[in-house]
Coordinates of C-alpha atoms and ligand atoms in Angstrom, one line a residue:
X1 CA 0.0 0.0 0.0
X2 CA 1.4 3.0 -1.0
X3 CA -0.2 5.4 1.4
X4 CA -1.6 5.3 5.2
X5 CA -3.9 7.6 7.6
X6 CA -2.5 9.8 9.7
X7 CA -3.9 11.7 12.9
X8 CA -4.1 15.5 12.4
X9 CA -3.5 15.8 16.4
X10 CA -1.0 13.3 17.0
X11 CA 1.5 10.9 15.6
X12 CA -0.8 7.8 15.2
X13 CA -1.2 5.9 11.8
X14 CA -3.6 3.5 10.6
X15 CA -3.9 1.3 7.3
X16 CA -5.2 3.2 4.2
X17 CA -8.6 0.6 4.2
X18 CA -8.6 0.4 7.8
X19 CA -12.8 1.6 8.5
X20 CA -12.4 4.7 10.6
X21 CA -12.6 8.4 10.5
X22 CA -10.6 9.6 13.6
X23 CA -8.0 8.6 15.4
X24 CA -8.1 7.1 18.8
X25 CA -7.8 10.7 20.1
X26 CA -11.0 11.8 18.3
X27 CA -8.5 13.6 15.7
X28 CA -9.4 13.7 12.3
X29 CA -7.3 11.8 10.2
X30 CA -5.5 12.7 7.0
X31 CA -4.4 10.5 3.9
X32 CA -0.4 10.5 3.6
X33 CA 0.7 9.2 0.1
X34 CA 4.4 8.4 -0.6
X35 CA 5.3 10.2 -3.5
X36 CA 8.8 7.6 -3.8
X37 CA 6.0 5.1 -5.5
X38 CA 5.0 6.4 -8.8
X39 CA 5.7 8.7 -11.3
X40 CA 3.4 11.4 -12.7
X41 CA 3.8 14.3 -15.2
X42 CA 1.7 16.8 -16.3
X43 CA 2.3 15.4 -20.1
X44 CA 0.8 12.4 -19.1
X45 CA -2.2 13.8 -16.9
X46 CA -3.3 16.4 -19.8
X47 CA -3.2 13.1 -22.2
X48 CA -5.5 11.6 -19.7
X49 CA -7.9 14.6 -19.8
X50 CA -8.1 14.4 -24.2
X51 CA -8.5 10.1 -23.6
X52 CA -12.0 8.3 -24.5
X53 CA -11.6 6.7 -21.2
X54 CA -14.2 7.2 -18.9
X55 CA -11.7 7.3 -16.0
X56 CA -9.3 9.6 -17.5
X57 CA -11.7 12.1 -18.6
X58 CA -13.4 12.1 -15.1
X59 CA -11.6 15.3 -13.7
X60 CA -11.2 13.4 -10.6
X61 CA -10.2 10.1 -11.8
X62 CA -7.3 11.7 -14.0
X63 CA -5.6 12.2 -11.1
X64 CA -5.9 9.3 -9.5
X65 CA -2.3 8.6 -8.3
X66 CA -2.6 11.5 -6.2
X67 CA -6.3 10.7 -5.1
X68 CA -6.3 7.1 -3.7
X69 CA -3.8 5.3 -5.0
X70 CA -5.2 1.9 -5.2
X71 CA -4.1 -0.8 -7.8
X72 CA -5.0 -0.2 -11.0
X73 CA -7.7 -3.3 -10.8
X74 CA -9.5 -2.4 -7.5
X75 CA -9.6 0.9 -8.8
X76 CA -11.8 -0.6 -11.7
X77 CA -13.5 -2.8 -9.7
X78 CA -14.5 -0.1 -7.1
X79 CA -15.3 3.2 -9.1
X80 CA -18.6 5.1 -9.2
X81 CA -17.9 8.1 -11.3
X82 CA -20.4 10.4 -13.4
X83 CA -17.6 11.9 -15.4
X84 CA -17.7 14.7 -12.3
X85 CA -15.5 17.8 -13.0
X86 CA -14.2 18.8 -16.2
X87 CA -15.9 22.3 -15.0
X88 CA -15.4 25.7 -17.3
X89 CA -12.9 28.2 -15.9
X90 CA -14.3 31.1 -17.0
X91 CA -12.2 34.3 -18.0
X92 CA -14.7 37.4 -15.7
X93 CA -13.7 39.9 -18.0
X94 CA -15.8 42.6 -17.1
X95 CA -16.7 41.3 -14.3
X96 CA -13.1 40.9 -13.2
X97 CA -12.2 44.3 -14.4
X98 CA -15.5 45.6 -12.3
X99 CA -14.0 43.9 -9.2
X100 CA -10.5 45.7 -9.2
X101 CA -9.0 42.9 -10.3
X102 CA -9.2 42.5 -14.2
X103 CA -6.9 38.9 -14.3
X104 CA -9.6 36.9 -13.2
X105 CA -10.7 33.2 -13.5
X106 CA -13.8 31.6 -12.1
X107 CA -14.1 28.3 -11.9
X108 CA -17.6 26.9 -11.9
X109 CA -18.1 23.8 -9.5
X110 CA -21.1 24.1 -9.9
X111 CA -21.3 22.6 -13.5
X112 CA -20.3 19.3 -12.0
X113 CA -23.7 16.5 -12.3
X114 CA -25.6 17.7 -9.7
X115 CA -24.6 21.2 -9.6
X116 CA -22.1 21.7 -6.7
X117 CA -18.0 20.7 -6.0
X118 CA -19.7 17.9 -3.8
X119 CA -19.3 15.6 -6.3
X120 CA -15.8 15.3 -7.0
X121 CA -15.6 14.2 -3.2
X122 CA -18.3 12.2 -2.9
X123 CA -16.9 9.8 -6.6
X124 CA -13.9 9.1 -4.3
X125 CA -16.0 8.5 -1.0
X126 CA -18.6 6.2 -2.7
X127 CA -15.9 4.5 -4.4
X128 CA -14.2 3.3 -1.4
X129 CA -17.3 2.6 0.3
X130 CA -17.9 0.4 -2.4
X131 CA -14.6 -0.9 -2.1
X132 CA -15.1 -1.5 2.0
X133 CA -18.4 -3.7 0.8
X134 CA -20.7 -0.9 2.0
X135 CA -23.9 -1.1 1.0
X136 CA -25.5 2.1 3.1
X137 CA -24.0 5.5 3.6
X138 CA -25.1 8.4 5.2
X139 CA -24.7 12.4 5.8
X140 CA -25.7 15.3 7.4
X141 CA -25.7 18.0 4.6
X142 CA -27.0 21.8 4.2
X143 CA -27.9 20.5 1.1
X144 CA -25.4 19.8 -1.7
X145 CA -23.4 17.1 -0.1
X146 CA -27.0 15.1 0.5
X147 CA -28.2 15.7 -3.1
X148 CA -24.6 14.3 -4.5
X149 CA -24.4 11.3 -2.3
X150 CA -27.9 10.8 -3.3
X151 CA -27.0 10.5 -6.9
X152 CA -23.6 8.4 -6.1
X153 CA -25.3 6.0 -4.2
X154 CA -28.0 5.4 -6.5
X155 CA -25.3 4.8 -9.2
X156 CA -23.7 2.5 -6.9
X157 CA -27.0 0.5 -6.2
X158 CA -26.1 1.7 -2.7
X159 CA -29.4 2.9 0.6
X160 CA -28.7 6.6 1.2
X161 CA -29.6 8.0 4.4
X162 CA -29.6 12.2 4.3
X163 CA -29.8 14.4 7.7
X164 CA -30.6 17.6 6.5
X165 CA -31.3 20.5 9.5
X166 CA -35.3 20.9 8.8
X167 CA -37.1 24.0 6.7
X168 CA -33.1 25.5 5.9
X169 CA -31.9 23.6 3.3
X170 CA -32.5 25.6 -0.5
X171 CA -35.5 23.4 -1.8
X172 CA -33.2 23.0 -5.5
X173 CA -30.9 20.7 -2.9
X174 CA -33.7 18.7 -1.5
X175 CA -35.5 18.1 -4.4
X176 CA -32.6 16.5 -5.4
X177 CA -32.0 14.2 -2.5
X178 CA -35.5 13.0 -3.2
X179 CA -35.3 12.6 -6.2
X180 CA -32.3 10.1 -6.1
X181 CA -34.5 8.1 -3.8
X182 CA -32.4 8.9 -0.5
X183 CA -33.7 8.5 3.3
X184 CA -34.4 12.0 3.9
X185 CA -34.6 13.0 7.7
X186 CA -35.0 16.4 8.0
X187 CA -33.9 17.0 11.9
X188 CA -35.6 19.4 13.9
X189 CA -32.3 20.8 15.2
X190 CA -29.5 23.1 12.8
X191 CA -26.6 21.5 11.0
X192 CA -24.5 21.1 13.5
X193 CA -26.9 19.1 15.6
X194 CA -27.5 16.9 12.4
X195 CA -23.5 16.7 12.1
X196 CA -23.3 15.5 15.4
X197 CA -25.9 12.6 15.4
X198 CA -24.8 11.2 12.1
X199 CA -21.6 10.3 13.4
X200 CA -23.4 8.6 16.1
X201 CA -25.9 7.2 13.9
X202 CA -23.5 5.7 11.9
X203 CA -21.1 4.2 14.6
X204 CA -24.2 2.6 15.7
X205 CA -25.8 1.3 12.7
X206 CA -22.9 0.4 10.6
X207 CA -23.4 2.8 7.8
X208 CA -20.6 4.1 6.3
X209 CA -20.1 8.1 6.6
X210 CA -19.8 10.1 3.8
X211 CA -19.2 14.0 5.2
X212 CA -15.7 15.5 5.1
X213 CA -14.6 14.0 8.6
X214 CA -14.1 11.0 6.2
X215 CA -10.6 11.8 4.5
X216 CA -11.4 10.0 1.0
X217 CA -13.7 12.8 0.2
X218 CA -11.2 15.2 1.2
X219 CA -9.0 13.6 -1.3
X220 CA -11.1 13.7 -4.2
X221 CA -11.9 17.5 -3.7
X222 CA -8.1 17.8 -4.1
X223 CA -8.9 17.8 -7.6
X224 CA -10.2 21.3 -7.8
X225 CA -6.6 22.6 -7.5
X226 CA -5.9 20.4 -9.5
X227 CA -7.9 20.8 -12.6
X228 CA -7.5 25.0 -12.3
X229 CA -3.9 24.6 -12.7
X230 CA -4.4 22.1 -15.5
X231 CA -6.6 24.3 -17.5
X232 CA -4.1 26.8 -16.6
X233 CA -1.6 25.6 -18.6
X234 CA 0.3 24.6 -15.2
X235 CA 1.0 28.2 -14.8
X236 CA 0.3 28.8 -10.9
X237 CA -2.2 31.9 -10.2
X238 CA -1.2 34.0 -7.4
X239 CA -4.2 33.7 -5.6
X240 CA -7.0 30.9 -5.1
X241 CA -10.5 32.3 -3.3
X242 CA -13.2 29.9 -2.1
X243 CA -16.0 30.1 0.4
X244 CA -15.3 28.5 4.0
X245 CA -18.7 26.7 5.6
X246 CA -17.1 22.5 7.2
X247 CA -13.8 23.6 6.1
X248 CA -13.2 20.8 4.0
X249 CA -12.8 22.1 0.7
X250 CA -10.1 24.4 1.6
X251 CA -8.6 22.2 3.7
X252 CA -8.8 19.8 0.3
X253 CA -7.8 22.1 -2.3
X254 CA -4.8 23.0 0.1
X255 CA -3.5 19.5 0.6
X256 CA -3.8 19.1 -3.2
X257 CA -1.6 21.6 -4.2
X258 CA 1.4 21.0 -1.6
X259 CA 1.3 17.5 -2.9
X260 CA 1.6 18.9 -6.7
X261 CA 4.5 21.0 -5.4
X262 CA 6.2 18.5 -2.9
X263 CA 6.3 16.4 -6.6
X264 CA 7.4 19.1 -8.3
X265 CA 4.4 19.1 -11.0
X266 CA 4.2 23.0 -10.0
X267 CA 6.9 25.4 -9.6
X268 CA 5.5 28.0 -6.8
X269 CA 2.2 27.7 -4.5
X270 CA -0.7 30.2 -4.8
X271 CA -2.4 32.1 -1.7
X272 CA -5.0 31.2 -0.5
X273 CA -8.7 33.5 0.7
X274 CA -11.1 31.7 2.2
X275 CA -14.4 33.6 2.9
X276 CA -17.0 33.3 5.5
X277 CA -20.3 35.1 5.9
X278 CA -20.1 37.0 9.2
X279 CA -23.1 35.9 10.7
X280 CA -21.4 32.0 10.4
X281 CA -17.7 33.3 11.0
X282 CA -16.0 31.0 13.7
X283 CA -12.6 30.2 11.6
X284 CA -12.8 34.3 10.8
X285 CA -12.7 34.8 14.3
X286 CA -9.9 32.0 15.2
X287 CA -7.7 33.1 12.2
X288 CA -7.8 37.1 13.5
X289 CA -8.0 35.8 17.1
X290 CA -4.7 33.3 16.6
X291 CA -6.9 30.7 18.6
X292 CA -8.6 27.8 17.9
X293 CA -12.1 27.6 16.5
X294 CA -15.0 27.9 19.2
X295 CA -17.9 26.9 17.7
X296 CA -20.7 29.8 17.0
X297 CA -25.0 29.6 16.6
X298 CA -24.9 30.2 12.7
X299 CA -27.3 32.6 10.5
X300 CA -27.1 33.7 7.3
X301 CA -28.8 33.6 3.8
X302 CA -26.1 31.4 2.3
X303 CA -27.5 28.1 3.7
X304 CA -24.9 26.4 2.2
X305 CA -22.3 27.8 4.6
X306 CA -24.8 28.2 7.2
X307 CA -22.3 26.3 9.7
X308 CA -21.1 27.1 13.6
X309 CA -19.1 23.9 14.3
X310 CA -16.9 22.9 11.8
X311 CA -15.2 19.7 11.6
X312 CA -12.5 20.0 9.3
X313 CA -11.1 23.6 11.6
X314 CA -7.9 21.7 12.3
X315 CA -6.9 20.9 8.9
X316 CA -8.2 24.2 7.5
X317 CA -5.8 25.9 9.5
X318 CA -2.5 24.1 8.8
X319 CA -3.5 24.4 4.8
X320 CA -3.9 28.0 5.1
X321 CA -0.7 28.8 7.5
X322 CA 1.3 26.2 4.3
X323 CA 0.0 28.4 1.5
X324 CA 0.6 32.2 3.2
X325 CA -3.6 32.3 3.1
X326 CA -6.2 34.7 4.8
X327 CA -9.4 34.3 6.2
X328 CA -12.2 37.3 5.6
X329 CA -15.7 37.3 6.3
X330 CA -18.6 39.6 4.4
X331 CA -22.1 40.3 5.3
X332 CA -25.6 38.8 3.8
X333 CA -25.6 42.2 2.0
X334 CA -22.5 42.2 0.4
X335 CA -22.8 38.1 -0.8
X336 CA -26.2 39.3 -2.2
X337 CA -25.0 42.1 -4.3
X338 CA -21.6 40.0 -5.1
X339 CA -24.3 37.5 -6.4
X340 CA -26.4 39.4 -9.1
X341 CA -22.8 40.5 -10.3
X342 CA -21.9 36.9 -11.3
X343 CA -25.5 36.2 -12.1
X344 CA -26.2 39.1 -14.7
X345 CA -22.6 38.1 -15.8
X346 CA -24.6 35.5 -17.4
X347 CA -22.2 32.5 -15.0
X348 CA -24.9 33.0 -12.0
X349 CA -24.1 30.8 -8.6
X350 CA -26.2 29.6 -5.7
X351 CA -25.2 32.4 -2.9
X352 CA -22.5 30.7 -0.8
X353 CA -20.8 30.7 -4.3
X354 CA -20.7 33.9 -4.4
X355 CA -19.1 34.7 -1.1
X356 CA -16.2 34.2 -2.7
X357 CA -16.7 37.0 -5.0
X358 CA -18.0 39.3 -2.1
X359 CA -14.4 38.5 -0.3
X360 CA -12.1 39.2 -3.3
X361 CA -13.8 42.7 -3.7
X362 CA -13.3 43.4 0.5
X363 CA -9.5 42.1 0.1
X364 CA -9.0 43.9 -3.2
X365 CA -10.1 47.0 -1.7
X366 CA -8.4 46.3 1.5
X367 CA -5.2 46.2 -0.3
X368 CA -4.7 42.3 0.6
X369 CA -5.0 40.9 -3.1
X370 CA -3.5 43.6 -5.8
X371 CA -5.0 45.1 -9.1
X372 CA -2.0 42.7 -10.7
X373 CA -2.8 39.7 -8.9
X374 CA -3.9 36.5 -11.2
X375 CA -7.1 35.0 -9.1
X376 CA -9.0 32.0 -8.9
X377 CA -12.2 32.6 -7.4
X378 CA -14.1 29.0 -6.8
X379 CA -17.7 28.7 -7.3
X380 CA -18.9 26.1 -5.5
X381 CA -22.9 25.3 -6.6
X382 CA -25.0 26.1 -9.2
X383 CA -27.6 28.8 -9.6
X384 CA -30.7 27.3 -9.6
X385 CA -30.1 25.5 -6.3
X386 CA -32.1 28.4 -4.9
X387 CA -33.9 30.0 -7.1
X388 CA -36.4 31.2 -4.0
X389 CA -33.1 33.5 -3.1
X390 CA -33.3 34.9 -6.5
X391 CA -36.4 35.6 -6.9
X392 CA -37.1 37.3 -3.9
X393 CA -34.2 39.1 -4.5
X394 CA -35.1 40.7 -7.7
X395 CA -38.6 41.3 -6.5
X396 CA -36.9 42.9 -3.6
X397 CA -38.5 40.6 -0.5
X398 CA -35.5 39.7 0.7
X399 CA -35.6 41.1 4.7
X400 CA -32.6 43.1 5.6
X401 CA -30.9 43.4 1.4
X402 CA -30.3 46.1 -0.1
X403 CA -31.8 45.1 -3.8
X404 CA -29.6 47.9 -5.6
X405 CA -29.5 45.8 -8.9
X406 CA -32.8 43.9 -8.7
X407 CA -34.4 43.4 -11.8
X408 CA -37.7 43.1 -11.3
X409 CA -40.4 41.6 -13.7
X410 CA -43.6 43.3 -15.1
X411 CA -46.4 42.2 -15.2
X412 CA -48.3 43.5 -18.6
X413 CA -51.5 43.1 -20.0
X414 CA -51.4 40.2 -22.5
X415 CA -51.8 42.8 -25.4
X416 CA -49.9 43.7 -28.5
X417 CA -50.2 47.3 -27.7
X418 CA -49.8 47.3 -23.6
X419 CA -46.0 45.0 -24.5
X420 CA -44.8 47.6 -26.9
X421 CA -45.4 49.5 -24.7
X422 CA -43.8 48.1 -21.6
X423 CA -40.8 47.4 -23.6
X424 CA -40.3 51.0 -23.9
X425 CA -40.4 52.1 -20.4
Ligands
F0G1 N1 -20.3 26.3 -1.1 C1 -21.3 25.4 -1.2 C2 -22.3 25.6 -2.4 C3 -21.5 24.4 -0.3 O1 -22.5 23.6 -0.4 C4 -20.6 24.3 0.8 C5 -20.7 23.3 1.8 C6 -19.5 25.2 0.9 C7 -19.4 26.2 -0.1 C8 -18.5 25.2 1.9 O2 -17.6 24.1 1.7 O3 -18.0 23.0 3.9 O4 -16.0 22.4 2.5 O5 -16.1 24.6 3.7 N2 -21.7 22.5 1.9 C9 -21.8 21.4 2.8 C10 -23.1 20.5 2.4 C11 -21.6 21.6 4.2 O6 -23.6 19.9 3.3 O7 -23.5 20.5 1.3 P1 -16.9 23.5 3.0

């Protein structure tokens, strides 16, 4: 075996396959790989990516030496992939120029199956579980992370069990966990209490767990980094901005990229901004404090990242400490506005997404990320995952926003003469 886990908190280890997702300590536990073992270049990852190969065309998959590096034949055996990945990085242009910041990239995670990053980590989770002879997994989710292992699981022929915090989930994200035919409990508590019990649900019940405490789906939302500097050319951007809610996608897309530089398949690292909205702000406030996270009641619009208790805090820090990062927080307001930016940009993002472009304007104009700087901003899930949050934001019903660039419909009189009309005014 040519990797092991490793405690985040102390020096224990434990088999790659071995079925836990902490250390004895209650750490969380990382996946160490030993680079000594294979050989990778980028020559032969972007022949991967032009391949007919289902498995080298999955933008996960393509980099599967540095994602669980299995044998070639359990790999077969044992992966559930919908070709996740393989997202547009889209040049902002105007946008970009609009923000201060005119070398801009966004990369849309939310064009991945079903519409948010989820699913790059939950291919590599369902694929072990498949691997480990699962045949029920289980999450607690503010939405996206239920509707993906929804859909994985179905593909796997696997039962699903979803804990979603009841009445705040964005109904475009349970829809979809329906859909897929998962267990829906929708617990009368907030996401934290439905983080909590899943872990003791599924110590109890024997159902594997599939949220970010679990290190393989860290490792397969390694591949973000990985792809953006792929479709990059390999040329390293100076900055990388993503929204912060568990912590685990930073946490991921940090891990990714020392690896790519500890193997020398990228020359310099990128910074690193992670944003969270103020009113669910607890590594803002450990980052600016220089202590560790204490957990916070969460509220804000962005569902998505509507999260006090993070799991993955640990690990979140060390990645951002390792790439020279910074932590900033915006309100409900700002993530609003940021929002109909990117949406009448014609890309349009669920509003966690757009956190991330809320915090690059606050940094730009705080002088932390210059008008030179070549950014990344990650958007993490589709628009239409809430589309109650955009309507009610263009028909300005949103308590406590500023609409400034609704654009409200009109209702007309269904009359040649009365639509001329209103398409003059
Ligand atoms: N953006 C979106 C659209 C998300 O769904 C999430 C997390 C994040 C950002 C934050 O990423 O948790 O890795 O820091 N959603 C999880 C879920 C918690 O259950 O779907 P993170």
């Amino acid at each position: 075996m040519t990797a092991h886990l490793s405690c985040v908190r102390c020096p224990q280890t434990y088999p790659l396959m071995e079925l836990r997702y902490r250390c004895d300590c209650s750490g969380t536990l990382d996946v160490v790989h030993d680079p000594s073992q294979f050989q990778l270049s980028t020559a032969t990852l972007d022949a991967r990516r032009a391949s007919r190969s289902p498995m080298d065309r999955s933008g996960v998959w393509r980099f599967r030496e540095l994602i669980l590096p299995l044998p070639e034949s359990d790999l077969n055996d044992c992966v559930v992939t919908r070709g996740e990945g393989n997202t547009h990085l889209y040049e902002a242009g105007a946008l970009g120029a609009d923000l201060g910041v005119p070398n801009l990239w966004l990369k849309h995670e939310g064009e991945n199956p079903t519409g948010s990053f989820k699913d790059r980590g939950m291919t590599a989770g369902i694929s072990v579980a498949k691997h480990l002879g699962m045949t029920r997994v289980a999450c607690a989710s503010t939405g996206n992370t239920s509707a993906s292992m929804a859909s994985y699981a179905a593909r796997a022929g696997m039962e699903a069990v979803v804990f979603i915090p009841e009445g705040k989930i964005a109904y475009g994200k349970l829809s979809q966990a329906l859909a897929y035919g998962a267990r829906t409990l929708q617990i009368q508590g907030d996401f934290d209490d439905a983080m909590a019990l899943v872990q003791d649900v599924c110590a109890l019940e024997g159902i594997y767990l599939l949220n970010s405490v679990n290190p393989f789906r860290i490792e397969g939302q390694k591949a973000i980094g990985f792809e953006i500097l792929q479709d990059l050319g390999w040329e390293v951007p100076d900055w990388i901005v993503l929204p912060g809610g568990n912590l685990g996608n930073n946490t991921a897309i940090a891990k990714g990229l020392l690896e790519l530089h500890a193997r020398g398949l990228i020359d310099r690292l990128p910074r690193m901004a992670v944003v969270q909205a103020a009113g669910a702000n607890p590594l803002y406030t450990a980052w600016t404090e220089g202590a560790d996270v204490v957990p916070v009641t969460a509220d804000t619009l962005a569902t998505a990242i509507k999260i006090g208790a993070p799991v993955s805090w640990r690990k979140s820090l060390r990645g951002l400490r390792a790439l020279d990062g910074v932590v900033t927080q915006v309100t409900d307001d700002q993530i609003m506005d940021a929002k109909a930016q990117v949406d009448a940009a014609g890309i349009g993002a669920e509003p966690a997404s757009c956190a991330t472009v809320a915090g690059l304007k606050r940094l730009v104009s705080e002088g932390v990320i210059e008008a030179g700087a070549k950014v990344v901003g990650v958007l993490t899930g589709h628009v239409l995952k809430d589309p109650d949050v955009v309507v009610n934001y263009h028909t300005g019903d949103l308590t406590g926003i500023h609409a400034l660039r609704a654009n409200r419909p009109t209702v007309v009189a269904a009359d040649l003469d009365a639509i001329r009309e209103a398409l003059r005014s």
